[in-house]
Coordinates of C-alpha atoms in Angstrom, one line a residue:
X1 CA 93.0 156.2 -106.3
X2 CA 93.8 152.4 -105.8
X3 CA 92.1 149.9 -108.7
X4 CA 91.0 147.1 -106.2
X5 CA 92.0 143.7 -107.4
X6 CA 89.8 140.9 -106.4
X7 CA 91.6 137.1 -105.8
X8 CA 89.3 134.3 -105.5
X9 CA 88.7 133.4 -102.2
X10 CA 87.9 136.8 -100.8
X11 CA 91.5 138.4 -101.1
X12 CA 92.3 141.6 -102.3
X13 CA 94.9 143.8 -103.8
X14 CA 95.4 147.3 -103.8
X15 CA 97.2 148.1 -107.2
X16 CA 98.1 151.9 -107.5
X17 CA 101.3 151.6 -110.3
X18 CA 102.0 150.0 -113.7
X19 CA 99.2 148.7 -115.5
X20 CA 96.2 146.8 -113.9
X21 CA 96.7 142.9 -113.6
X22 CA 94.4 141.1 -116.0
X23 CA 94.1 143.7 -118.4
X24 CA 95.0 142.4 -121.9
X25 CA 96.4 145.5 -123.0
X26 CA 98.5 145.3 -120.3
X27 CA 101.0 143.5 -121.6
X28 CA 101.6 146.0 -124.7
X29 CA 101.7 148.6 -122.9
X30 CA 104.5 147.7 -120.2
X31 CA 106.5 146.9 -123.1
X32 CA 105.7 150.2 -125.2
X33 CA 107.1 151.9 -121.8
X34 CA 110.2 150.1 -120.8
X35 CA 111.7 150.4 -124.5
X36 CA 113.5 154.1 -123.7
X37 CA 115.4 152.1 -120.4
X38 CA 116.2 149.5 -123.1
X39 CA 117.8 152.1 -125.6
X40 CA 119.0 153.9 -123.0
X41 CA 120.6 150.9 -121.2
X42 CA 121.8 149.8 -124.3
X43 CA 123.7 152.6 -125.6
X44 CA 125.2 153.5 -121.9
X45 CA 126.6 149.9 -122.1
X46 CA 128.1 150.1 -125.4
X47 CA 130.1 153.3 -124.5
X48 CA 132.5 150.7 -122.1
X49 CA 131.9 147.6 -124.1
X50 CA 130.8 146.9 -128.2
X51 CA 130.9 143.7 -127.8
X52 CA 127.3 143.6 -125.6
X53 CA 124.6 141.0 -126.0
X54 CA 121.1 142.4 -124.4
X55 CA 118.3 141.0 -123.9
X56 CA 114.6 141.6 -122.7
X57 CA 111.6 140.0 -122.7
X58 CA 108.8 141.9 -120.1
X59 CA 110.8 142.4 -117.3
X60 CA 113.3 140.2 -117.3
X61 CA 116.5 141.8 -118.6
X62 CA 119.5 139.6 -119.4
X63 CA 123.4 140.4 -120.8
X64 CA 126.4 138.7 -122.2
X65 CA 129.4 140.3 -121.4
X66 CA 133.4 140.6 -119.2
X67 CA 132.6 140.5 -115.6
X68 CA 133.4 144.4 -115.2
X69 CA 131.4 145.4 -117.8
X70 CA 128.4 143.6 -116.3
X71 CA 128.7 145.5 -112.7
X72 CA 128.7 148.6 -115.1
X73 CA 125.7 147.2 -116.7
X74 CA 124.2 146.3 -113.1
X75 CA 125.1 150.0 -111.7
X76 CA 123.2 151.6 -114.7
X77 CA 120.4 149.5 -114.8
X78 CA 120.0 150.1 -110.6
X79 CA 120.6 153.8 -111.2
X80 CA 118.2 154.3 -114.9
X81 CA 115.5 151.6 -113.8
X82 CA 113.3 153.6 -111.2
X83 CA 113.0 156.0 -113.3
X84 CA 111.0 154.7 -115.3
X85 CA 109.3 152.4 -112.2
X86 CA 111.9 149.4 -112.9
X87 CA 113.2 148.1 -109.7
X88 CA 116.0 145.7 -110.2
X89 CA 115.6 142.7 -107.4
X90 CA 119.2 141.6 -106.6
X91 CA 117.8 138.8 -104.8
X92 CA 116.2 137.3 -108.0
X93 CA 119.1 138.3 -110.0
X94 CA 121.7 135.0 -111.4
X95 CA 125.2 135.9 -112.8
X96 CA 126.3 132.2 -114.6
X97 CA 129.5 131.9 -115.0
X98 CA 132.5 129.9 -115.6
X99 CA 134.7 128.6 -113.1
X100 CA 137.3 130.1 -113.1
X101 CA 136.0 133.7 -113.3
X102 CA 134.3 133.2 -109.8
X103 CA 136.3 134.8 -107.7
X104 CA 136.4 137.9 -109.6
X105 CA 132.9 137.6 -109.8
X106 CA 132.2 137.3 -105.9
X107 CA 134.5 139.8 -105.4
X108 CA 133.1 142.6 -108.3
X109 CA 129.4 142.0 -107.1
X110 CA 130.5 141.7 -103.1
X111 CA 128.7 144.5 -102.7
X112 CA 125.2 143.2 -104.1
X113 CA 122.7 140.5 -103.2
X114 CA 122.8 139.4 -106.9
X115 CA 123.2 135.5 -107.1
X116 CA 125.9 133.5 -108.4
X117 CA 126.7 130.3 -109.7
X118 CA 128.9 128.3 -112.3
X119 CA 126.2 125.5 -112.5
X120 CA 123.2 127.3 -114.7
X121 CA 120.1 128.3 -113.8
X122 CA 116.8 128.4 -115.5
X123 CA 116.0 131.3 -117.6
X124 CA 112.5 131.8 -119.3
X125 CA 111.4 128.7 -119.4
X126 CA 114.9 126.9 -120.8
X127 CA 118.5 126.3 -119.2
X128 CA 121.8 128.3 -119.6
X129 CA 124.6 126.6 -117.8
X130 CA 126.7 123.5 -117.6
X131 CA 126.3 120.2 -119.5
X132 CA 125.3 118.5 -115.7
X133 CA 122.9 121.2 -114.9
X134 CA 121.1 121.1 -118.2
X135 CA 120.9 117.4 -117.8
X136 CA 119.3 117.0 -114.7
X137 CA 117.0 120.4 -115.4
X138 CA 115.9 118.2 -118.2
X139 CA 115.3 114.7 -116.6
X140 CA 113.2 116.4 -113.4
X141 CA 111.9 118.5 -116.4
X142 CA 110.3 115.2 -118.4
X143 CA 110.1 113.5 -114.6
X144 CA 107.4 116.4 -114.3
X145 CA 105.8 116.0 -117.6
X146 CA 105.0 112.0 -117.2
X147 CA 103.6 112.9 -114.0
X148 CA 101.0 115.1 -115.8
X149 CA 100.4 112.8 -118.4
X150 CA 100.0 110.1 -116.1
X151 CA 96.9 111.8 -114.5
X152 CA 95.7 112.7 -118.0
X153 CA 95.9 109.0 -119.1
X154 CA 93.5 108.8 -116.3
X155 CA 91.0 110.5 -118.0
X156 CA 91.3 109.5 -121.7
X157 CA 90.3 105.8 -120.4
X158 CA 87.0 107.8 -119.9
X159 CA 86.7 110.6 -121.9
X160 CA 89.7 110.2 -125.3
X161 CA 88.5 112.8 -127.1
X162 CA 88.6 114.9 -124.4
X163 CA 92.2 114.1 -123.1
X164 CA 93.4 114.4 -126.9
X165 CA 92.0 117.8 -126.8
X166 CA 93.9 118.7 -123.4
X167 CA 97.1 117.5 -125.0
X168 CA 97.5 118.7 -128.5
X169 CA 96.1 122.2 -127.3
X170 CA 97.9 122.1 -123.8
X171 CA 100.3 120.0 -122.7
X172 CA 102.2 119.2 -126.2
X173 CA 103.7 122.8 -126.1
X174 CA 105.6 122.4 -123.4
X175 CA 108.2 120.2 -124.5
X176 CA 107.7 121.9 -127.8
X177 CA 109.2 125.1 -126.1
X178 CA 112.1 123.0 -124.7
X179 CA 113.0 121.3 -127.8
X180 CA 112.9 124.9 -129.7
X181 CA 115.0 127.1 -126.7
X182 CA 117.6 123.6 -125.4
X183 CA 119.7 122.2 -127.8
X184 CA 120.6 118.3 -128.1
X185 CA 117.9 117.0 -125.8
X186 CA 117.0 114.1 -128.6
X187 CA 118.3 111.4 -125.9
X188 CA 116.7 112.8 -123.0
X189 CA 113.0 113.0 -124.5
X190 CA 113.1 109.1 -125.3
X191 CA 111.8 108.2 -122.2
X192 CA 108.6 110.9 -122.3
X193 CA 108.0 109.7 -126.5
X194 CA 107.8 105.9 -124.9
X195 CA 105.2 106.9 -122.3
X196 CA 103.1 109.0 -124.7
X197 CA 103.1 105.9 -127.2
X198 CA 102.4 103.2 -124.6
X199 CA 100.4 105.0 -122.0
X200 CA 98.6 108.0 -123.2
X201 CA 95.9 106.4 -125.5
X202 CA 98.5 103.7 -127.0

């Protein structure tokens, strides 16, 4: 039977797979049971290729490899995943890569919905692509984050202690992620340091 999954506001959800939103075991235990597609995806993909790079973190899986190799990769993955109630989404899937490997891509994933582009695209939380793409990922990035702070300003005219709080708890680890997962963003993060200095409790 269904768990029923309340949403404030008066929705519902019926949730009759995987483990129950909101649970904190949750969490461990979708990872406990989507390490045997790992190993198994793994070692399938290093009968055509030992050079692989994979990757997982919860359900997003990602790969390093020759264009070939990665439909291979793709096909297994679509074949193995609903097995063990993995359902690749094409639609939400990115291939990045360089220029002039993109007709060979378009042509070798024609048959899929999977997404491609020789720019970059976000990827947990950071940026994988070109040196344009990670700049302006960045700038709307910090763009964001002085927008926040700006409101949170606000409210350390009124309650410091308070906003501090907010920031070295909250807000303070999110360019803290960036700085740790996109390299050479020093330049870039002037412009959010100057704000934080003269506007943010100066």
């Amino acid at each position: 039977m269904p768990s029923r999954l309340f949403i404030l506001g008066g929705g519902e959800i019926s949730s009759s797979e995987g483990t129950t939103q909101g649970d904190p075991t949750a969490m461990a235990i979708y990872a406990i049971a989507i390490i045997p597609l790992i190993l198994m995806l793994v070692e399938v993909a290093s009968q055509v290729s030992h050079t692989t790079k994979t990757a997982a973190y919860a359900d997003d899986l990602t790969d390093s490899r020759k264009i070939s190799n990665l439909r291979h990769w793709w096909d297994t993955l679509s074949s193995l995943g609903p097995t063990f109630g993995y359902f690749p989404e094409a639609e939400k899937s990115w291939l990045i890569i360089k220029e002039d490997k993109q007709e060979t891509a378009i042509s070798t994933f024609s048959d899929t919905k999977v997404k491609i582009t020789t720019e970059g695209q976000r990827h947990l939380g950071a940026v994988i692509g070109t040196e344009k793409f990670r700049e302006k990922y960045i700038s709307e990035k910090i763009d964001q984050w002085i927008s926040e702070l700006s409101i949170l300003s606000k409210i350390a005219r009124i309650e410091p202690q308070a906003a501090y709080s907010c920031f070295i708890q909250g807000f303070k680890q999110k360019p803290s992620y960036i700085m740790r997962t996109v390299p050479n963003i020093k330049g870039y993060l002037r412009h959010l340091d100057e704000y934080i200095n003269t506007e943010f409790i100066p």
